[in-house]
Short mmCIF file of C-alpha atoms in Angstrom, two decimals:
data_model
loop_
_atom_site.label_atom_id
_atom_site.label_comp_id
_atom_site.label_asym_id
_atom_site.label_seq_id
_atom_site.Cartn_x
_atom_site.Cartn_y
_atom_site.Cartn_z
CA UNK A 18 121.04 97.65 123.46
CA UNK A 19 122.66 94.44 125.56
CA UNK A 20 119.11 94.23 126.92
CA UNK A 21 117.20 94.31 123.78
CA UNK A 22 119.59 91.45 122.92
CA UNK A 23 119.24 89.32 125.59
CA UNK A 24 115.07 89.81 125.61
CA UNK A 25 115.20 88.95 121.41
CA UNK A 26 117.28 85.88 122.25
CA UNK A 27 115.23 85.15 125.36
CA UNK A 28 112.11 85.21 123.10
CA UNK A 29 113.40 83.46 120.27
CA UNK A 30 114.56 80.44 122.28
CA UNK A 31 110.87 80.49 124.37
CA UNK A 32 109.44 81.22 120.82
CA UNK A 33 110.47 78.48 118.78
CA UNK A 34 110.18 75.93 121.53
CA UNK A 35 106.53 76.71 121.94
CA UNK A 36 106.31 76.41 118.59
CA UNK A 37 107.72 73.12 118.23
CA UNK A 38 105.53 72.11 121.39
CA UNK A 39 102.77 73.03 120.15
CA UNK A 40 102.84 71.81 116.54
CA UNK A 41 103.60 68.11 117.85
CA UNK A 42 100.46 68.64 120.22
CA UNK A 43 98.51 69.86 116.92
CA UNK A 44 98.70 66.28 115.49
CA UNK A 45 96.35 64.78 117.58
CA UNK A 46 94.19 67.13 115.59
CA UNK A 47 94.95 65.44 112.21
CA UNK A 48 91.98 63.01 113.51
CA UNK A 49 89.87 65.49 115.34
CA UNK A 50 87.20 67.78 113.16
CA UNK A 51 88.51 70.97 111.59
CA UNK A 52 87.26 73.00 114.16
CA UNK A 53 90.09 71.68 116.11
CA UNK A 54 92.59 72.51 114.61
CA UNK A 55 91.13 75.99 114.63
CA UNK A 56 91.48 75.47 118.28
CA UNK A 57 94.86 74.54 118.76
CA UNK A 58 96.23 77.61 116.12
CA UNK A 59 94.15 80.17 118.31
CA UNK A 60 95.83 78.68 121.40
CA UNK A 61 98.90 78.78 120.08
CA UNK A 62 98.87 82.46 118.71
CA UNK A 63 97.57 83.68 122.17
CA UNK A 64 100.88 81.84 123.69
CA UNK A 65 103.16 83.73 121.44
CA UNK A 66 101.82 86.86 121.72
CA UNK A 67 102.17 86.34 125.55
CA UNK A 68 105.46 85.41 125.30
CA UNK A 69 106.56 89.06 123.47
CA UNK A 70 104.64 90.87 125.98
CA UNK A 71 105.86 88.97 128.95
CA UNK A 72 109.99 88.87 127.70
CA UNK A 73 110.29 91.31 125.34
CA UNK A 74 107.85 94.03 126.97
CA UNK A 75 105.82 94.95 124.07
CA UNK A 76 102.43 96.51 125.14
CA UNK A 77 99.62 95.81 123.37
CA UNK A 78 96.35 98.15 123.00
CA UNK A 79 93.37 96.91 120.13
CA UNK A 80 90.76 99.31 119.50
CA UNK A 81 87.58 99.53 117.98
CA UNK A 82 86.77 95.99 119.14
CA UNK A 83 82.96 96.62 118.84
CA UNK A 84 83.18 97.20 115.06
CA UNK A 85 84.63 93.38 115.11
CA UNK A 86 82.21 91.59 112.27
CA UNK A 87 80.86 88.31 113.66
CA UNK A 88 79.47 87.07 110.48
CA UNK A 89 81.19 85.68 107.62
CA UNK A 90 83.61 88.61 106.69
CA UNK A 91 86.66 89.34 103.76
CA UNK A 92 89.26 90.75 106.70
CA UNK A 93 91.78 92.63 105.48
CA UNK A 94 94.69 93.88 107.07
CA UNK A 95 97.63 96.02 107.08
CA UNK A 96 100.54 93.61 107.52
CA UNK A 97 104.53 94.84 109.23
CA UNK A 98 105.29 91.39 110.85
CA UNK A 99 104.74 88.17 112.26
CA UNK A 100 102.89 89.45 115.17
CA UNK A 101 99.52 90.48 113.41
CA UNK A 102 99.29 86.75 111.91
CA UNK A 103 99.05 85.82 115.46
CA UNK A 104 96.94 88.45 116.66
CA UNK A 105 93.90 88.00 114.53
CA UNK A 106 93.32 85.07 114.28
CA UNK A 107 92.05 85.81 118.65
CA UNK A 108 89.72 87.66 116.90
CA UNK A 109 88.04 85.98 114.18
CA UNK A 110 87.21 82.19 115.62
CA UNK A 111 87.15 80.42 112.11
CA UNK A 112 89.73 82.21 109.72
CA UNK A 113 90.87 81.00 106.73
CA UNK A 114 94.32 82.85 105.21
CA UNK A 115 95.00 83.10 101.74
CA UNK A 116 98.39 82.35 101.53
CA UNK A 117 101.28 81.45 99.35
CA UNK A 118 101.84 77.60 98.22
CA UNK A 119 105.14 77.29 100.16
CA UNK A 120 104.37 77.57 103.18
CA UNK A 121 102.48 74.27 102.64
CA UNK A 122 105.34 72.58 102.46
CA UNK A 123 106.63 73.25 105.85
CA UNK A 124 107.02 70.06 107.99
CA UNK A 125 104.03 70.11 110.47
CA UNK A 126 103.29 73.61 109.85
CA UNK A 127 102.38 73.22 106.25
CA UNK A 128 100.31 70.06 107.45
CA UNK A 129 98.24 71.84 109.91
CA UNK A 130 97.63 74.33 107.42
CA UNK A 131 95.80 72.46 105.06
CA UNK A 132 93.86 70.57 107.93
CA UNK A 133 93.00 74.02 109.09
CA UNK A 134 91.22 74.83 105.82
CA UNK A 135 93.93 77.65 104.82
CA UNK A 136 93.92 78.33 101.00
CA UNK A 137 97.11 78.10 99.40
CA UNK A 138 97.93 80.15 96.21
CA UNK A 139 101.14 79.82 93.44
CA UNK A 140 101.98 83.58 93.32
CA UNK A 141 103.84 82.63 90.15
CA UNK A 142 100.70 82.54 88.56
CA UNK A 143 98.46 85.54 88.46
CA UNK A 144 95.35 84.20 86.95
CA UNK A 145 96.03 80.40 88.20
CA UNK A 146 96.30 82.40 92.10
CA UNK A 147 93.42 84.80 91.89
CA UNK A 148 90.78 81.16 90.55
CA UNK A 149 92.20 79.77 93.39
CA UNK A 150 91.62 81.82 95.88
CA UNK A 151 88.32 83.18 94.38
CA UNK A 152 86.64 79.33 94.69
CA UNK A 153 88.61 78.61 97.68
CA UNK A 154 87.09 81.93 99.60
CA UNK A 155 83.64 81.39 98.10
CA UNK A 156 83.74 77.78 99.71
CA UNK A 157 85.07 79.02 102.90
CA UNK A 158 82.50 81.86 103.38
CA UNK A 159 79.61 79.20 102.61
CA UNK A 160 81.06 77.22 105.82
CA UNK A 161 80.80 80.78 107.86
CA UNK A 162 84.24 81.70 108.08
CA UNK A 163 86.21 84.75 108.22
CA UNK A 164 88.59 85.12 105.11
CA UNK A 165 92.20 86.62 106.41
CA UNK A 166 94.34 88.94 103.71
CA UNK A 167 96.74 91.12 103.80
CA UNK A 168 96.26 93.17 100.65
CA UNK A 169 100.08 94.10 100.20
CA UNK A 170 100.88 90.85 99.97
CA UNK A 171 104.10 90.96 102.50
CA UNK A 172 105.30 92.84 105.27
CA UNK A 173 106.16 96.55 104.71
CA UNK A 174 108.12 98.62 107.27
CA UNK A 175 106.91 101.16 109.35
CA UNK A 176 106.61 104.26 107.11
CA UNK A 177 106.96 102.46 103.51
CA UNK A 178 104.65 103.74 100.50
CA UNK A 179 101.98 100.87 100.54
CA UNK A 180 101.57 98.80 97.29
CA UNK A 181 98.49 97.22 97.90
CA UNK A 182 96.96 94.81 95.46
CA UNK A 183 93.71 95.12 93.51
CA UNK A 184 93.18 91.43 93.96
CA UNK A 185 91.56 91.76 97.09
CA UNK A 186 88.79 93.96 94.99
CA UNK A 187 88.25 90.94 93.04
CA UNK A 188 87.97 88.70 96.00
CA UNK A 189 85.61 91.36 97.40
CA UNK A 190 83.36 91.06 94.32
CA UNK A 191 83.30 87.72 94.21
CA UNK A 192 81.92 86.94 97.32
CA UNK A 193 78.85 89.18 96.84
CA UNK A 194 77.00 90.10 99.69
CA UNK A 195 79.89 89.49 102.33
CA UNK A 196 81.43 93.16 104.04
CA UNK A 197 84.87 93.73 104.66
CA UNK A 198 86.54 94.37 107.68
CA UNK A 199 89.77 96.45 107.44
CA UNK A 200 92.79 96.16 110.13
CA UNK A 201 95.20 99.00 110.79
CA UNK A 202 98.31 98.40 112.71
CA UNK A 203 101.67 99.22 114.15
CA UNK A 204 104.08 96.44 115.29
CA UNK A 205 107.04 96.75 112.88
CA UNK A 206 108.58 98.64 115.64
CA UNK A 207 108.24 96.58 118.08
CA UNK A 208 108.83 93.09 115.87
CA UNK A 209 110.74 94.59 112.91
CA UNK A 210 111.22 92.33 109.61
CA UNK A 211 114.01 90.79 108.09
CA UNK A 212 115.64 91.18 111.84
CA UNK A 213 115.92 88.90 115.13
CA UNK A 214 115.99 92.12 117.22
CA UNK A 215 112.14 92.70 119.33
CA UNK A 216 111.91 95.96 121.02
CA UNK A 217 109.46 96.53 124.12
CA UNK A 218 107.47 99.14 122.56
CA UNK A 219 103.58 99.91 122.15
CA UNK A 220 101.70 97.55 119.06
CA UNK A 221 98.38 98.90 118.49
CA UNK A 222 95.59 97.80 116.47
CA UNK A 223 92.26 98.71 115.54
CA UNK A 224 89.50 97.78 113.59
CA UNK A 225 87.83 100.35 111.47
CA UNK A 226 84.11 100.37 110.56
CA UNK A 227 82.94 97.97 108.19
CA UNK A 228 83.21 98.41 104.45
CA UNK A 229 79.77 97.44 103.10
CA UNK A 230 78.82 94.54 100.31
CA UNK A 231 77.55 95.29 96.92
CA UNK A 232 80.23 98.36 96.87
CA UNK A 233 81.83 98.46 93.12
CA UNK A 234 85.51 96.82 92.79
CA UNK A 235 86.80 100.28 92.30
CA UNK A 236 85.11 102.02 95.13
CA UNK A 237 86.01 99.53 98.13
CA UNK A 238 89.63 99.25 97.16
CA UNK A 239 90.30 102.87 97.34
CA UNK A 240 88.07 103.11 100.29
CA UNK A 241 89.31 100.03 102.09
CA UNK A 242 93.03 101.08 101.12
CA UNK A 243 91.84 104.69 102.55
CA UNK A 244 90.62 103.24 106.04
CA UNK A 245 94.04 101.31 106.74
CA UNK A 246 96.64 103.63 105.62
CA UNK A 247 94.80 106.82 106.95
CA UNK A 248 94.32 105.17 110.80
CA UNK A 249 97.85 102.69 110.25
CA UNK A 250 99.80 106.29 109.88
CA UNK A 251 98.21 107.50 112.65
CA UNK A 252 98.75 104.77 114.73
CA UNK A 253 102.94 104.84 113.88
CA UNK A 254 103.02 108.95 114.81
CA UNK A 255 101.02 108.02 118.23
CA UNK A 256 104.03 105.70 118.86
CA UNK A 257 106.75 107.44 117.72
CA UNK A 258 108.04 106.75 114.72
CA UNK A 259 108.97 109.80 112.47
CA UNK A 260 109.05 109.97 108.46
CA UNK A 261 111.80 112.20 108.12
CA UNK A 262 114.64 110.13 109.76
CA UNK A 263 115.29 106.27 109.80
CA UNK A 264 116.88 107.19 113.22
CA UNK A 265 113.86 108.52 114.58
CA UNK A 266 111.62 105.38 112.82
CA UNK A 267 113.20 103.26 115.62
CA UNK A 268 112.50 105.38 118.60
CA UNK A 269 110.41 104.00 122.13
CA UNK A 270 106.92 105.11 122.38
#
């Protein structure tokens, strides 16, 4: 445990001061087209994620890389921590994130965010959110890029029921003739929520097959909810963790 200390601390200090690096840097790109912006946040995300694999010793295996769409897609994923924001973004050259309003506000952060071409929602709202994202996706998938959800709307631990959303059906509708690509996952045990501790154990992701367009709203969210959970639980036992004890949730791979 004194090790798994001194790696999280290790990280968090190299962490946040690549951040902060890096989001000065990012200005320059206030001036610069979109695309480089898009740039800068995919060089950024690669740095972090080598900086938990390098000092923390996570190890990181993605599968299914061939089923990657390289078209305009609605990506949804299965969402336990920070790391996964990171992670596909390496994946998907232009994404756009629907994401919540506050994060907006975030000195430098927030800024690039909007430069980026990230849609912002008010969660508050219901109907005011799900307009807002429905024109900002549509607009975004005109310009060829890759819309980023995670249909739970926050991170769930390892093992938790999932609660996904049926918003993400409506988004699916509305863009028509645009396929979905799901994401299954496990990194909550290796970068937990709600927790500074990192442990060096496996993250593994993978990318399903494709849902199809034209698919009724009903039909792709069970079937996209199906894909995730089915291959996400999967993932977790191949790792380790164990339903029947919180003890056993936190064991090494």
């Amino acid at each position: 445990m004194a090790l798994i200390i001194l790696r999280s601390a290790l990280f968090q200090i190299a962490y946040y001061a690549h951040c902060t690096i890096w989001f000065i840097m990012a200005i320059v790109g206030w001036v610069l087209p979109q695309q480089a912006m898009l740039t800068f946040a995919r060089w950024w995300s690669a740095g972090g994620l080598f900086l938990h694999e390098v000092i923390v010793g996570s190890r990181v295996e993605i599968r299914g890389e061939e089923n990657v769409i390289r078209g305009p897609a609605l990506v949804a994923a299965k969402h336990q921590s920070a790391w996964e924001t990171m992670a596909i973004v390496l994946f998907f050259p232009k994404p756009t994130y629907i994401l919540k309003r506050e994060l907006i506000w975030l000195p430098l952060f927030g800024w690039h965010l909007l430069k980026a071409g990230q849609v912002p929602i008010n969660r508050g709202d219901r109907q005011k959110a799900l307009n807002s994202m429905t024109e900002g996706v549509r607009r975004a998938t005109r310009q060829g890029r890759h819309i980023l959800i995670f249909p739970e709307g926050t991170r769930r631990k390892v093992g938790a029921p999932p609660s996904y959303r049926y918003g993400v059906a409506r988004i699916y509708e509305s863009l028509g003739d645009v396929p979905c690509q799901p994401v299954a996952l496990v990194s909550g045990l290796a970068w937990p929520r709600n927790t500074l501790l990192h442990y060096p154990r496996r993250i593994i992701m993978e990318f399903p097959p494709p849902i199809p367009a034209g698919l009724s709203g009903e039909t792709f969210f069970a079937r996209m909810k199906e894909s995730i959970e089915d291959i996400s639980g999967r993932l977790a036992a191949e790792v380790g963790y164990r339903a029947e004890s919180s003890r056993s949730s936190q064991s090494s791979a």
